[in-house]
Amino acid sequence: MTCEQVLSVEVTENNAGSFPIGVRILVVESDPTCLRIVSKMLQVFGYEVKTATRATDALHILREKEDEINLILTETHLPDMDQYEILEMVGELSSSPIVVFSADNNESTILGCLFKGAELYLVKPVIKNDVKNLWQLTYRTKLKTAVSGEGSNTFHGGSAEQNTSSLTVGNPSSTMGMTDQKGKRKELEETDNDHEYIDNLTALKKSKLVWTNELHNIFLQALRILGVDGAHPKKILQHMNVPGLKKENVSSHLQKYRLYLKREQDGMQKTMVRDCRPSSTFNPQGGPMSVHSLGFVHSPTHVNSNYNGILIPNYVQVDSQSKQLCPSYPNSNHTEIITTTDGSFSSFDQKGKYSVDEHLNQGTTLSNTGTHGPTFLGNSQQQVQFPLPQPQPLPEKEDESEILDIATMEELELLAMEKEFLEDLKNDLW
DNA sequence: CATGTAATAT
DNA sequence: AATATTACAT
């Protein structure tokens, strides 16, 4: 299923204790569909979800068992209460952090909610990345209150530290404790749902690595440095020096890469048979190949295939390139790779995102938004150098997607992901 | 063990 | 389609 794409929570050996399981979140939302979707999203991530469609219901729940709610996610435009009134009243009843989610992106509204005590303001539509780490708010406020003296805000079921056992693989049954909540969805065939939950929770760990052009370039660089003889997964991994990258990743990629090389080679031997080559992703230009006499492939600017590039004979020394990884945005899980070349080559710094990072795991696998095309390297004796930015022959280039800037691309990605998520929800639930 | 390869799964 | 995973041979 697409669980892997949807599910990704920061869970590692080190911080496995910090996990939403055991965090009870109250979702207040008047629109039933929205309520269900958000609730499902939260549940999938391991939250225990309680719901209310009216402000009075929410207040009632809080009055009844206030100490069991660790987090409150609420819409402000509720039919039976004023916009900020809900915040005030909830704030009186509960010390748990309040997160507002609303379609209203008016600045004054946002500031108003924050001023009225909201910890966080999310603009609808809410996506998985918005909700998956909300539990951290509870942790933060818990620390806050602990420091300030009163440790009243204790988690039910010990989610902060002890619950790691429930996550340790192989013991999914212990996580079932959370499904006994208010048999809301009890009516449905529970086996399916439960299995789904188990699968979901156990699948939380893995997110797929995406070989961006940048990552692939590092890969190629390692190959060149190591030479054909030493190009084994372990060494490659070392030389790539990308945090979180595992040998299996390299192995898999290497395998496919070699496969590609072989195919490429075979294709070459059939010198210029017209349509012998299908317009695969490796040869996105389609028809006649755009290979110059030197075997230097001029890459189109929009290729997302990873197995491009050709291994250069090992005598080719490549400069001493230094790789450097640095976090792009503080709250972003993505990593920006900056590779610099010295001297003779124009130093290029490509921004790219890849989802390696098993440590600070994240799930969003943004496709490449590289500005440069993939770097094809010559396979002839002559070495062709890395970045080949030549935008000149682009008058008739179609592909409107290139025109979009990165921000827009990312936005579209997120929207697409959300759409996909909602689709899955529909398929699974209805 | 680590690796290469094919087949298969997600 | 791109990666991951597995099985098996080396």
Short mmCIF file of N, CA, C and O in Angstrom, two decimals, chain A residues 19-22 43-48 156 162-181 185 193-204:
data_model
loop_
_atom_site.label_atom_id
_atom_site.label_comp_id
_atom_site.label_asym_id
_atom_site.label_seq_id
_atom_site.Cartn_x
_atom_site.Cartn_y
_atom_site.Cartn_z
N PHE A 19 7.15 9.45 20.85
CA PHE A 19 6.28 8.89 19.84
C PHE A 19 4.84 9.17 20.24
O PHE A 19 4.51 9.13 21.42
N PRO A 20 4.03 9.46 19.27
CA PRO A 20 2.67 9.89 19.60
C PRO A 20 1.81 8.84 20.27
O PRO A 20 0.77 9.17 20.81
N ILE A 21 2.23 7.61 20.25
CA ILE A 21 1.40 6.62 20.90
C ILE A 21 1.22 6.98 22.36
O ILE A 21 2.17 7.23 23.07
N GLY A 22 0.01 6.99 22.74
CA GLY A 22 -0.28 7.36 24.11
C GLY A 22 -0.67 8.81 24.26
O GLY A 22 -1.19 9.21 25.29
N GLN A 43 -4.66 9.15 13.81
CA GLN A 43 -4.64 7.78 14.29
C GLN A 43 -3.56 6.97 13.60
O GLN A 43 -2.87 6.16 14.22
N VAL A 44 -3.45 7.22 12.33
CA VAL A 44 -2.44 6.49 11.58
C VAL A 44 -1.05 6.76 12.13
O VAL A 44 -0.19 5.89 12.13
N PHE A 45 -0.88 7.94 12.64
CA PHE A 45 0.43 8.25 13.20
C PHE A 45 0.57 7.79 14.63
O PHE A 45 1.62 7.96 15.23
N GLY A 46 -0.47 7.25 15.18
CA GLY A 46 -0.34 6.69 16.50
C GLY A 46 -1.02 7.47 17.62
O GLY A 46 -0.94 7.09 18.77
N TYR A 47 -1.66 8.54 17.27
CA TYR A 47 -2.36 9.29 18.30
C TYR A 47 -3.63 8.56 18.72
O TYR A 47 -4.27 7.86 17.92
N GLU A 48 -4.00 8.78 19.93
CA GLU A 48 -5.35 8.41 20.34
C GLU A 48 -6.22 9.63 20.13
O GLU A 48 -5.93 10.72 20.63
N HIS A 156 -0.94 9.99 29.92
CA HIS A 156 -1.54 8.70 30.21
C HIS A 156 -0.76 7.63 29.48
O HIS A 156 -0.41 7.79 28.33
N GLN A 162 8.44 5.60 28.30
CA GLN A 162 8.31 4.17 28.46
C GLN A 162 7.73 3.47 27.27
O GLN A 162 7.87 2.27 27.12
N ASN A 163 7.08 4.21 26.46
CA ASN A 163 6.31 3.54 25.43
C ASN A 163 7.16 2.98 24.31
O ASN A 163 6.65 2.49 23.33
N THR A 164 8.42 3.08 24.44
CA THR A 164 9.25 2.58 23.36
C THR A 164 9.02 1.10 23.16
O THR A 164 9.14 0.58 22.07
N SER A 165 8.66 0.44 24.24
CA SER A 165 8.47 -1.01 24.11
C SER A 165 7.35 -1.30 23.13
O SER A 165 7.43 -2.24 22.37
N SER A 166 6.35 -0.50 23.15
CA SER A 166 5.22 -0.79 22.27
C SER A 166 5.60 -0.56 20.83
O SER A 166 4.91 -1.00 19.94
N LEU A 167 6.68 0.11 20.64
CA LEU A 167 7.04 0.34 19.26
C LEU A 167 8.06 -0.67 18.77
O LEU A 167 8.16 -0.93 17.59
N THR A 168 8.80 -1.20 19.68
CA THR A 168 9.80 -2.15 19.25
C THR A 168 9.15 -3.20 18.36
O THR A 168 8.16 -3.81 18.73
N VAL A 169 9.70 -3.40 17.26
CA VAL A 169 9.12 -4.32 16.31
C VAL A 169 8.96 -5.70 16.93
O VAL A 169 9.73 -6.10 17.77
N GLY A 170 7.99 -6.38 16.46
CA GLY A 170 7.79 -7.72 16.96
C GLY A 170 6.82 -7.77 18.12
O GLY A 170 6.43 -8.83 18.54
N ASN A 171 6.41 -6.63 18.57
CA ASN A 171 5.42 -6.64 19.63
C ASN A 171 4.27 -5.71 19.29
O ASN A 171 3.97 -4.78 20.01
N PRO A 172 3.68 -5.97 18.17
CA PRO A 172 2.62 -5.08 17.75
C PRO A 172 1.36 -5.22 18.60
O PRO A 172 0.56 -4.33 18.67
N SER A 173 1.22 -6.34 19.23
CA SER A 173 -0.02 -6.55 19.98
C SER A 173 -0.14 -5.55 21.11
O SER A 173 -1.22 -5.15 21.48
N SER A 174 0.98 -5.14 21.62
CA SER A 174 0.89 -4.21 22.73
C SER A 174 0.35 -2.86 22.26
O SER A 174 -0.23 -2.12 23.03
N THR A 175 0.55 -2.57 21.02
CA THR A 175 0.02 -1.31 20.53
C THR A 175 -1.48 -1.36 20.36
O THR A 175 -2.13 -0.35 20.21
N MET A 176 -2.00 -2.54 20.40
CA MET A 176 -3.43 -2.65 20.20
C MET A 176 -4.21 -2.04 21.35
O MET A 176 -5.39 -1.85 21.28
N GLY A 177 -3.51 -1.77 22.40
CA GLY A 177 -4.21 -1.16 23.51
C GLY A 177 -4.92 0.12 23.10
O GLY A 177 -5.95 0.46 23.66
N MET A 178 -4.38 0.75 22.12
CA MET A 178 -4.97 2.02 21.77
C MET A 178 -6.22 1.90 20.92
O MET A 178 -6.98 2.82 20.78
N THR A 179 -6.44 0.76 20.38
CA THR A 179 -7.61 0.63 19.53
C THR A 179 -8.87 0.33 20.32
O THR A 179 -9.94 0.27 19.77
N ASP A 180 -8.71 0.15 21.61
CA ASP A 180 -9.90 -0.13 22.38
C ASP A 180 -10.66 1.14 22.74
O ASP A 180 -11.64 1.11 23.46
N GLN A 181 -10.17 2.21 22.24
CA GLN A 181 -10.81 3.47 22.58
C GLN A 181 -12.19 3.57 21.95
O GLN A 181 -12.34 3.49 20.77
N ARG A 185 -14.92 2.82 15.50
CA ARG A 185 -14.89 2.10 14.23
C ARG A 185 -14.94 0.61 14.49
O ARG A 185 -14.48 -0.18 13.71
N ASN A 193 -8.88 -3.75 9.84
CA ASN A 193 -8.44 -2.47 10.37
C ASN A 193 -7.26 -2.64 11.32
O ASN A 193 -6.31 -1.89 11.28
N ASP A 194 -7.38 -3.64 12.13
CA ASP A 194 -6.32 -3.82 13.11
C ASP A 194 -5.01 -4.17 12.43
O ASP A 194 -3.97 -3.64 12.76
N HIS A 195 -5.13 -5.06 11.48
CA HIS A 195 -3.92 -5.42 10.75
C HIS A 195 -3.33 -4.20 10.10
O HIS A 195 -2.13 -3.99 10.09
N GLU A 196 -4.22 -3.41 9.59
CA GLU A 196 -3.75 -2.21 8.95
C GLU A 196 -2.99 -1.35 9.94
O GLU A 196 -1.92 -0.83 9.65
N TYR A 197 -3.55 -1.27 11.10
CA TYR A 197 -2.89 -0.44 12.09
C TYR A 197 -1.53 -1.01 12.47
O TYR A 197 -0.56 -0.30 12.61
N ILE A 198 -1.52 -2.32 12.62
CA ILE A 198 -0.25 -2.94 12.95
C ILE A 198 0.75 -2.66 11.86
O ILE A 198 1.88 -2.22 12.11
N ASP A 199 0.30 -2.88 10.65
CA ASP A 199 1.20 -2.63 9.53
C ASP A 199 1.66 -1.19 9.53
O ASP A 199 2.82 -0.88 9.36
N ASN A 200 0.70 -0.34 9.75
CA ASN A 200 1.04 1.07 9.75
C ASN A 200 2.11 1.37 10.78
O ASN A 200 3.11 2.00 10.51
N LEU A 201 1.86 0.89 11.97
CA LEU A 201 2.77 1.26 13.04
C LEU A 201 4.13 0.62 12.86
O LEU A 201 5.14 1.21 13.24
N THR A 202 4.14 -0.57 12.34
CA THR A 202 5.44 -1.20 12.17
C THR A 202 6.15 -0.66 10.94
O THR A 202 7.36 -0.76 10.83
N ALA A 203 5.38 -0.12 10.05
CA ALA A 203 5.99 0.41 8.83
C ALA A 203 6.43 1.84 9.02
O ALA A 203 6.96 2.45 8.10
N LEU A 204 6.23 2.33 10.21
CA LEU A 204 6.54 3.74 10.41
C LEU A 204 7.99 4.04 10.11
O LEU A 204 8.31 5.12 9.65
#
